[in-house]
Short mmCIF file of C-alpha atoms and ligand atoms in Angstrom, two decimals:
data_model
loop_
_atom_site.label_atom_id
_atom_site.label_comp_id
_atom_site.label_asym_id
_atom_site.label_seq_id
_atom_site.Cartn_x
_atom_site.Cartn_y
_atom_site.Cartn_z
CA MET A 1319 4.88 -33.94 8.80
CA THR A 1320 3.02 -31.58 6.60
CA ALA A 1321 -0.55 -30.64 7.38
CA THR A 1322 -2.47 -29.17 4.45
CA PHE A 1323 -5.51 -26.84 4.23
CA PRO A 1324 -7.39 -26.86 0.92
CA ILE A 1325 -8.17 -23.44 -0.47
CA GLN A 1326 -10.13 -24.85 -3.23
CA PRO A 1327 -13.06 -25.30 -3.98
CA ALA A 1328 -13.47 -21.69 -2.49
CA ALA A 1329 -17.25 -22.09 -3.04
CA ARG A 1330 -17.56 -23.94 0.18
CA PHE A 1331 -16.77 -20.66 2.04
CA ALA A 1332 -19.39 -18.57 0.12
CA GLY A 1333 -22.60 -17.46 1.71
CA GLN A 1334 -23.30 -15.51 5.00
CA SER A 1335 -20.24 -14.37 6.60
CA GLU A 1336 -18.88 -15.55 9.95
CA PRO A 1337 -19.18 -13.11 12.74
CA VAL A 1338 -16.65 -10.38 12.42
CA LYS A 1339 -15.39 -8.13 15.35
CA ARG A 1340 -15.11 -4.39 14.57
CA PRO A 1341 -11.44 -3.62 14.83
CA LYS A 1342 -10.66 -1.41 17.84
CA GLU A 1343 -7.34 0.34 18.20
CA PHE A 1344 -5.79 -0.10 21.56
CA ALA A 1345 -2.24 1.08 20.85
CA CYS A 1346 -0.22 2.82 18.13
CA PHE A 1347 3.36 3.58 17.15
CA SER A 1348 5.23 5.73 14.71
CA TYR A 1349 8.39 5.60 12.64
CA ASP A 1350 9.90 8.84 12.21
CA LYS A 1351 11.80 10.12 9.05
CA ASP A 1352 14.90 7.87 9.90
CA HIS A 1353 12.49 4.85 10.49
CA GLN A 1354 13.26 5.05 14.21
CA TYR A 1355 10.42 3.59 16.47
CA HIS A 1356 8.50 5.65 18.81
CA PRO A 1357 5.42 4.86 20.87
CA GLY A 1358 2.46 7.08 19.99
CA ASP A 1359 1.03 8.95 17.13
CA SER A 1360 3.82 11.30 16.25
CA SER A 1361 3.77 10.36 12.52
CA LEU A 1362 -0.04 10.51 12.12
CA LYS A 1363 -1.06 12.52 9.03
CA TRP A 1364 -4.21 14.40 8.10
CA TYR A 1365 -5.90 14.15 4.86
CA TYR A 1366 -6.25 17.13 2.66
CA PRO A 1367 -7.19 16.88 -1.06
CA PRO A 1368 -4.32 17.08 -3.38
CA THR A 1369 -4.26 19.34 -6.44
CA LEU A 1370 -5.44 17.68 -9.57
CA GLY A 1371 -3.04 17.89 -12.54
CA THR A 1372 0.09 17.30 -10.40
CA ASP A 1373 2.70 15.15 -11.83
CA LEU A 1374 3.21 12.35 -9.49
CA SER A 1375 6.74 11.77 -10.73
CA ASN A 1376 7.89 15.12 -9.31
CA GLY A 1377 10.75 14.77 -6.91
CA PHE A 1378 11.51 11.13 -7.64
CA GLU A 1379 15.21 12.05 -7.69
CA LYS A 1380 14.89 13.13 -3.91
CA PHE A 1381 12.97 10.25 -2.88
CA ILE A 1382 14.12 8.94 0.62
CA LYS A 1383 13.33 5.21 0.22
CA HIS A 1384 13.12 2.78 3.08
CA ASP A 1385 15.55 -0.10 2.61
CA ASP A 1386 13.44 -3.04 3.36
CA SER A 1387 16.22 -5.63 2.79
CA ALA A 1388 16.56 -5.94 6.59
CA ASP A 1389 14.25 -8.32 8.31
CA GLU A 1390 12.18 -6.29 10.77
CA HIS A 1391 10.24 -9.42 12.00
CA LEU A 1392 7.37 -8.47 14.36
CA ASP A 1393 9.69 -6.42 16.40
CA SER A 1394 7.82 -3.03 16.51
CA LEU A 1395 4.50 -4.81 17.02
CA LEU A 1396 5.79 -6.79 19.93
CA LYS A 1397 7.37 -3.71 21.50
CA THR A 1398 3.87 -1.83 21.33
CA ILE A 1399 2.17 -4.95 22.80
CA GLU A 1400 4.73 -5.06 25.64
CA THR A 1401 4.10 -1.44 26.50
CA HIS A 1402 0.42 -1.94 26.42
CA GLU A 1403 0.58 -5.05 28.74
CA LYS A 1404 2.85 -3.20 31.25
CA LYS A 1405 0.06 -0.63 31.47
CA THR A 1406 -2.75 -3.06 32.02
CA ASN A 1407 -0.71 -5.70 33.70
CA LYS A 1408 -2.31 -8.49 31.72
CA GLN A 1409 -1.47 -10.49 28.58
CA ILE A 1410 -3.61 -9.59 25.52
CA ASP A 1411 -6.19 -12.20 24.71
CA ALA A 1412 -5.42 -12.51 20.99
CA HIS A 1413 -5.23 -15.97 19.46
CA ILE A 1414 -3.24 -14.72 16.51
CA VAL A 1415 -0.76 -11.82 16.48
CA THR A 1416 0.47 -10.64 13.13
CA TRP A 1417 0.89 -7.75 10.72
CA ARG A 1418 -2.16 -6.81 8.56
CA GLY A 1419 -0.26 -7.47 5.30
CA ILE A 1420 -0.01 -11.18 6.30
CA LEU A 1421 -3.63 -11.56 7.14
CA THR A 1422 -4.42 -9.74 3.72
CA LYS A 1423 -2.55 -12.43 1.98
CA ILE A 1424 -4.41 -15.06 3.70
CA MET A 1425 -7.83 -13.57 3.12
CA ALA A 1426 -7.06 -12.95 -0.56
CA ALA A 1427 -5.77 -16.54 -1.11
CA PRO A 1428 -9.10 -17.87 -2.58
CA PHE A 1429 -9.08 -15.37 -5.43
CA GLU A 1430 -5.40 -14.60 -5.90
CA ASP A 1431 -3.02 -17.45 -6.54
CA ARG A 1432 -0.37 -16.06 -8.69
CA ASP A 1433 2.17 -15.01 -6.05
CA GLY A 1434 1.81 -17.44 -3.27
CA PHE A 1435 3.29 -16.78 0.13
CA GLU A 1436 5.68 -18.07 2.83
CA MET A 1437 5.46 -17.23 6.53
CA ASN A 1438 6.90 -18.36 9.76
CA ALA A 1439 4.70 -19.05 12.71
CA THR A 1440 5.26 -19.96 16.43
CA PHE A 1441 2.82 -20.75 19.23
CA TYR A 1442 3.81 -18.82 22.41
CA ARG A 1443 1.69 -18.39 25.43
CA ASN A 1444 -1.67 -18.97 23.92
CA SER A 1445 -1.05 -17.04 20.91
CA ILE A 1446 0.18 -17.78 17.37
CA PHE A 1447 2.63 -15.19 15.98
CA ILE A 1448 3.04 -15.04 12.35
CA GLU A 1449 5.63 -13.19 10.42
CA GLU A 1450 6.72 -12.97 6.75
CA ASN A 1451 9.48 -15.50 5.74
CA HIS A 1452 11.84 -12.57 4.77
CA LYS A 1453 14.18 -14.83 2.71
CA CYS A 1454 11.40 -15.78 0.47
CA LYS A 1455 10.03 -12.24 0.04
CA GLU A 1456 13.62 -11.05 -1.03
CA ALA A 1457 13.88 -13.86 -3.63
CA SER A 1458 10.39 -12.86 -5.20
CA ARG A 1459 11.28 -9.15 -5.21
CA ARG A 1460 14.45 -9.89 -7.07
CA GLU A 1461 12.42 -11.95 -9.59
CA GLN A 1462 9.98 -9.11 -10.04
CA ASP A 1463 12.70 -6.56 -10.60
CA ASN A 1464 14.15 -8.79 -13.33
CA GLN A 1465 10.93 -8.98 -15.23
CA THR A 1466 10.80 -6.96 -18.34
CA TRP A 1467 8.18 -4.40 -17.85
CA LYS A 1468 5.79 -3.48 -20.60
CA SER A 1469 5.55 0.23 -19.56
CA PRO A 1470 8.22 2.60 -20.77
CA ILE A 1471 8.18 4.07 -17.36
CA PRO A 1472 10.64 2.33 -14.85
CA GLN A 1473 8.95 0.40 -12.13
CA GLU A 1474 10.62 2.40 -9.33
CA VAL A 1475 8.93 5.60 -10.72
CA MET A 1476 5.58 3.88 -10.76
CA GLN A 1477 6.06 2.82 -7.22
CA PHE A 1478 7.09 6.16 -6.29
CA TRP A 1479 3.63 7.57 -7.53
CA GLY A 1480 1.85 5.88 -4.60
CA TYR A 1481 4.11 7.51 -2.06
CA LYS A 1482 4.11 10.79 -3.82
CA PHE A 1483 0.26 10.65 -3.79
CA GLU A 1484 0.30 10.12 0.03
CA THR A 1485 2.56 13.09 0.38
CA LEU A 1486 0.47 15.21 -1.87
CA SER A 1487 -2.75 14.35 0.10
CA THR A 1488 -1.55 14.89 3.67
CA LEU A 1489 -0.66 17.26 6.21
CA PRO A 1490 1.55 16.75 9.30
CA ALA A 1491 -1.21 18.42 11.45
CA THR A 1492 -4.82 19.48 11.08
CA TRP A 1493 -5.49 22.18 8.38
CA GLY A 1494 -5.97 24.78 11.03
CA GLU A 1495 -2.54 24.09 12.54
CA THR A 1496 -0.75 23.97 9.12
CA SER A 1497 0.65 26.97 7.34
CA ARG A 1498 -0.99 27.99 4.10
CA ASP A 1499 2.53 27.91 2.58
CA TYR A 1500 2.99 24.38 3.40
CA ILE A 1501 -0.37 23.44 1.86
CA GLU A 1502 0.27 25.34 -1.34
CA LYS A 1503 3.91 23.92 -1.72
CA ARG A 1504 3.17 20.19 -0.84
CA ASP A 1505 4.52 19.30 -4.38
CA ASN A 1506 7.85 20.34 -3.24
CA GLU A 1507 7.84 18.14 -0.08
CA ILE A 1508 10.44 15.49 0.01
CA VAL A 1509 8.79 12.09 -0.23
CA ASN A 1510 10.04 9.70 2.42
CA ASN A 1511 8.44 6.33 3.07
CA LYS A 1512 10.58 5.66 6.04
CA GLU A 1513 7.97 7.60 8.14
CA GLN A 1514 4.75 5.77 9.13
CA TYR A 1515 1.88 5.84 11.54
CA CYS A 1516 0.85 2.26 12.56
CA SER A 1517 -2.34 1.31 14.30
CA VAL A 1518 -2.40 -1.79 16.60
CA VAL A 1519 -5.99 -3.29 16.74
CA ARG A 1520 -7.95 -6.06 18.43
CA THR A 1521 -10.25 -7.53 15.91
CA GLY A 1522 -11.79 -10.98 15.17
CA LEU A 1523 -12.82 -13.40 12.33
CA GLY A 1524 -15.18 -16.18 13.37
CA LYS A 1525 -13.83 -17.82 16.41
CA SER A 1526 -10.40 -16.16 16.36
CA ILE A 1527 -9.41 -13.10 18.27
CA ILE A 1528 -6.66 -11.37 16.38
CA CYS A 1529 -4.22 -8.61 17.24
CA LEU A 1530 -3.11 -6.77 14.04
CA GLY A 1531 -0.49 -4.04 13.38
CA GLY A 1532 -0.62 -2.00 10.16
CA GLU A 1533 0.10 1.33 8.71
CA VAL A 1534 -2.64 3.98 8.29
CA ASP A 1535 -2.07 6.64 5.75
CA ALA A 1536 -4.15 9.45 7.33
CA ILE A 1537 -7.11 10.66 9.44
CA TRP A 1538 -10.01 12.64 8.14
CA ASP A 1539 -10.73 14.76 11.16
CA SER A 1540 -9.29 13.84 14.58
CA LYS A 1541 -8.92 10.82 16.85
CA PRO A 1542 -11.95 10.29 19.16
CA LYS A 1543 -11.26 10.77 22.80
CA VAL A 1544 -12.59 7.46 23.74
CA GLN A 1545 -10.37 4.64 23.02
CA GLY A 1546 -11.59 2.03 20.66
CA ALA A 1547 -14.46 4.32 19.29
CA PRO A 1548 -14.43 4.18 15.40
CA VAL A 1549 -11.90 6.42 13.94
CA ASN A 1550 -12.24 8.28 10.54
CA TRP A 1551 -9.12 6.72 8.95
CA VAL A 1552 -8.40 7.22 5.30
CA GLU A 1553 -6.55 4.83 3.06
CA LEU A 1554 -4.87 6.46 0.15
CA LYS A 1555 -4.36 4.57 -3.21
CA THR A 1556 -3.46 5.32 -6.66
CA SER A 1557 -4.70 3.55 -9.67
CA ALA A 1558 -4.47 3.95 -13.61
CA GLU A 1559 -7.36 6.03 -14.98
CA ILE A 1560 -10.31 4.02 -16.12
CA ARG A 1561 -10.87 4.26 -19.83
CA SER A 1562 -12.67 1.07 -20.83
CA ASP A 1563 -14.68 -1.80 -19.50
CA ARG A 1564 -11.47 -3.77 -19.26
CA ASP A 1565 -9.84 -1.07 -17.14
CA MET A 1566 -12.90 -1.24 -14.98
CA ASP A 1567 -12.63 -5.07 -14.54
CA ASN A 1568 -9.06 -4.69 -13.65
CA PHE A 1569 -9.81 -1.98 -11.09
CA GLU A 1570 -12.56 -4.03 -9.44
CA ARG A 1571 -10.02 -6.94 -9.17
CA LYS A 1572 -7.68 -4.62 -7.55
CA LEU A 1573 -10.33 -3.43 -5.16
CA MET A 1574 -10.21 -6.81 -3.35
CA LYS A 1575 -6.88 -6.03 -1.84
CA PHE A 1576 -7.85 -2.54 -1.17
CA TRP A 1577 -10.84 -3.57 0.68
CA ILE A 1578 -9.21 -6.44 2.68
CA GLN A 1579 -6.40 -4.10 3.78
CA SER A 1580 -8.86 -1.41 5.01
CA PHE A 1581 -11.49 -3.81 6.32
CA LEU A 1582 -8.87 -5.46 8.55
CA LEU A 1583 -7.91 -2.26 10.48
CA GLY A 1584 -11.36 -0.73 10.34
CA VAL A 1585 -10.46 1.96 7.90
CA PRO A 1586 -13.76 3.24 6.72
CA LYS A 1587 -12.65 5.28 3.62
CA ILE A 1588 -10.51 4.79 0.64
CA ILE A 1589 -9.44 7.66 -1.53
CA VAL A 1590 -8.37 6.66 -4.99
CA GLY A 1591 -6.12 9.00 -7.01
CA PHE A 1592 -6.56 8.10 -10.60
CA ARG A 1593 -3.52 8.90 -12.69
CA SER A 1594 -2.93 8.98 -16.51
CA ARG A 1595 -0.61 6.30 -17.94
CA ASP A 1596 2.30 8.73 -17.50
CA GLY A 1597 1.55 9.63 -13.84
CA ILE A 1598 -0.49 12.83 -13.93
CA LEU A 1599 -3.10 12.88 -11.11
CA VAL A 1600 -6.40 13.36 -12.98
CA LYS A 1601 -9.17 12.46 -10.70
CA LEU A 1602 -10.14 11.57 -7.17
CA GLN A 1603 -12.70 9.14 -5.89
CA GLU A 1604 -13.83 8.44 -2.29
CA MET A 1605 -14.99 5.06 -1.62
CA GLU A 1606 -16.79 3.59 1.47
CA THR A 1607 -14.72 0.44 2.44
CA ASN A 1608 -17.97 -1.34 3.53
CA SER A 1609 -19.80 -0.87 0.34
CA ILE A 1610 -16.96 -2.21 -1.86
CA PRO A 1611 -17.93 -6.01 -1.82
CA THR A 1612 -21.57 -5.33 -2.75
CA THR A 1613 -20.64 -2.82 -5.36
CA VAL A 1614 -18.32 -5.17 -7.21
CA GLN A 1615 -20.75 -7.91 -6.97
CA ARG A 1616 -23.52 -5.86 -8.47
CA ARG A 1617 -21.49 -5.40 -11.71
CA GLY A 1618 -20.58 -9.07 -11.51
CA ARG A 1619 -17.12 -9.17 -13.20
CA ALA A 1620 -14.60 -8.77 -10.53
CA GLY A 1621 -14.41 -12.35 -9.74
CA TRP A 1622 -14.09 -12.15 -5.91
CA ASP A 1623 -16.44 -12.24 -2.94
CA GLY A 1624 -15.75 -10.65 0.37
CA ASN A 1625 -17.78 -13.15 2.44
CA THR A 1626 -15.76 -16.10 0.97
CA CYS A 1627 -12.49 -14.10 1.93
CA ILE A 1628 -13.73 -13.78 5.55
CA ASN A 1629 -15.00 -17.28 5.87
CA PHE A 1630 -11.97 -18.75 4.39
CA ALA A 1631 -9.65 -16.84 6.66
CA SER A 1632 -11.77 -17.76 9.72
CA ALA A 1633 -11.63 -21.36 8.81
CA PHE A 1634 -8.05 -21.40 8.18
CA LEU A 1635 -7.15 -19.70 11.30
CA GLU A 1636 -9.31 -22.13 13.33
CA TRP A 1637 -7.60 -25.07 11.76
CA LEU A 1638 -4.11 -23.49 12.18
CA ARG A 1639 -4.95 -23.12 16.04
CA GLU A 1640 -5.58 -26.78 16.15
CA VAL A 1641 -2.46 -27.75 14.19
CA MET A 1642 -0.03 -25.36 16.03
CA THR A 1643 -0.13 -26.28 19.69
CA ASP A 1644 3.47 -26.99 20.22
CA GLU A 1645 6.62 -24.85 20.49
CA GLY A 1646 9.02 -24.60 17.66
CA VAL A 1647 8.78 -22.78 14.31
CA PHE A 1648 6.44 -23.61 11.59
CA ARG A 1649 6.40 -22.61 7.92
CA VAL A 1650 3.12 -21.53 6.41
CA ARG A 1651 3.32 -21.86 2.68
CA ARG A 1652 1.26 -21.45 -0.43
CA LYS A 1653 3.16 -22.08 -3.56
CA PRO A 1654 2.19 -20.07 -6.50
CA ARG A 1655 -0.98 -21.40 -8.21
CA SER A 1656 -1.35 -24.07 -5.60
CA SER A 1657 -4.65 -24.92 -4.43
CA HIS A 1658 -3.82 -25.42 -0.74
CA ILE A 1659 -1.82 -24.11 2.19
CA GLU A 1660 0.92 -26.24 3.74
CA VAL A 1661 2.05 -26.04 7.36
CA PHE A 1662 5.04 -27.96 8.49
CA GLN A 1663 7.57 -27.68 11.36
CA VAL A 1664 10.98 -26.22 10.57
CA GLU A 1665 12.39 -26.01 14.06
CA GLU A 1666 11.48 -28.23 16.82
CA VAL A 1667 12.24 -25.95 19.73
CA GLY A 1668 12.19 -22.25 20.52
CA HIS A 1669 10.49 -19.54 18.65
CA GLY A 1670 13.18 -18.59 15.99
CA ASN A 1671 13.60 -14.96 15.46
CA ILE A 1672 9.90 -14.43 15.48
CA ILE A 1673 9.78 -13.39 19.11
CA THR A 1674 12.25 -11.03 20.58
CA ASP A 1675 14.13 -11.78 23.74
CA GLU A 1676 12.92 -8.47 25.21
CA PHE A 1677 9.42 -9.65 24.79
CA MET A 1678 10.04 -13.00 26.11
CA ASN A 1679 11.73 -11.37 29.05
CA TRP A 1680 8.72 -9.22 29.75
CA ARG A 1681 6.25 -12.07 29.34
CA ILE A 1682 8.18 -14.13 31.85
CA LYS A 1683 7.63 -11.43 34.42
CA LEU A 1684 3.93 -11.30 33.79
P1 LIG B 2836 -0.37 2.58 -4.24
O1 LIG B 2836 -1.14 1.49 -3.48
O2 LIG B 2836 -1.17 3.88 -4.37
O3 LIG B 2836 0.09 1.99 -5.59
P2 LIG B 2836 -0.25 1.48 0.75
O4 LIG B 2836 -1.28 1.89 -0.19
O5 LIG B 2836 -0.27 0.05 1.26
O6 LIG B 2836 -0.17 2.49 1.98
O7 LIG B 2836 1.20 1.59 0.03
C1 LIG B 2836 1.79 2.82 -0.40
C2 LIG B 2836 2.51 2.66 -1.64
O8 LIG B 2836 3.41 1.86 -1.49
C3 LIG B 2836 1.77 2.09 -2.84
O9 LIG B 2836 1.00 2.96 -3.44
C4 LIG B 2836 2.85 1.50 -3.72
O10 LIG B 2836 3.60 2.58 -4.47
C5 LIG B 2836 3.89 0.98 -2.70
N1 LIG B 2836 3.65 -0.38 -2.51
C6 LIG B 2836 2.97 -1.00 -1.35
N2 LIG B 2836 3.08 -2.32 -1.53
C7 LIG B 2836 3.86 -2.56 -2.55
C8 LIG B 2836 4.08 -3.90 -3.20
N3 LIG B 2836 3.79 -4.97 -2.61
N4 LIG B 2836 4.94 -3.76 -4.36
C9 LIG B 2836 5.29 -2.59 -4.77
N5 LIG B 2836 4.88 -1.35 -4.30
C10 LIG B 2836 4.10 -1.38 -3.18
MG1 LIG B 2837 0.32 3.36 3.32
MG1 LIG B 2838 -2.02 3.67 0.82
#
């Protein structure tokens, strides 16, 4: 049996926003340069402004690129939750456990229907765990690769620009602890996207308590001593330089994903590196995450609304919690351009590969 949740008309989700909990980090983990998991913040980076005029293509030949063809499921997130639960000796209270990227897709659904999504979800011990359906992601990636691209610049190079910007704008320690030589020669650093710092937060939309894991690009100053206090995280983004009203419209549309992504983890600041069409960094702009929805609304051409995103996701998750009360594996699917989300059971027992044996063995002891 398929249960469906209508996305449209999205206007029914407009108006004042449902209560939102400020995301609080309660744990973190790092992937090192070989993408090996480590508890803690060893891969945290500090923001330091990059040099304008740098060619973001520099070093593309040496790019160490993470091979994302393997399905990583929720493994690192579950490991981090397990370590946290061992410390507190109690289960986390989230109704929903997932990666930030998954919830970003759900929140964006009212205004972004081109791509669609497929996720796997399972209910286990009072929480719904949601992962990407990796098989589907692979297929859509292949399709994207086959698309003939209008730009003369290969897509892999354009994708590299984003990672290069991150390497150019961060230091592995605070400014005081970093050598002047490193700062001056950041353009020579090898770009490696296997390395990541991930924050694990407790947050909430409407009536749902949510545990999210997601990558944070950098920190502005230092982590506060008190756990859960707001952190001056920085999200780094690149975008094509704005030369016309049409460019501005496109940029404001892109801001929806920037905003959702940062809003969900409590990242207060986004630094946009504007680049020329051929990848030269030409301008930096700091944006306050919280002011993005009102800023785009004032201009009135972006075609999205933050409250609608929040209220839609909040209503959908509440509904999902009513639908998914049994064990087994469910598919959560939105076909491209479809006006609704479908949820149907694909396995009647167990939890598929969403929950690791290690995590289950831990929870049994709890
Ligand atoms: P930009 O966002 O500056 O283009 P993030 O900003 O989420 O930390 O991601 C860092 C970079 O990874 C992006 O930089 C982009 O280059 C690449 N990236 C992230 N998500 C992607 C996607 N869905 N498809 C292609 N590239 C992606
Ligand atoms: Mg990032
Ligand atoms: Mg980024």
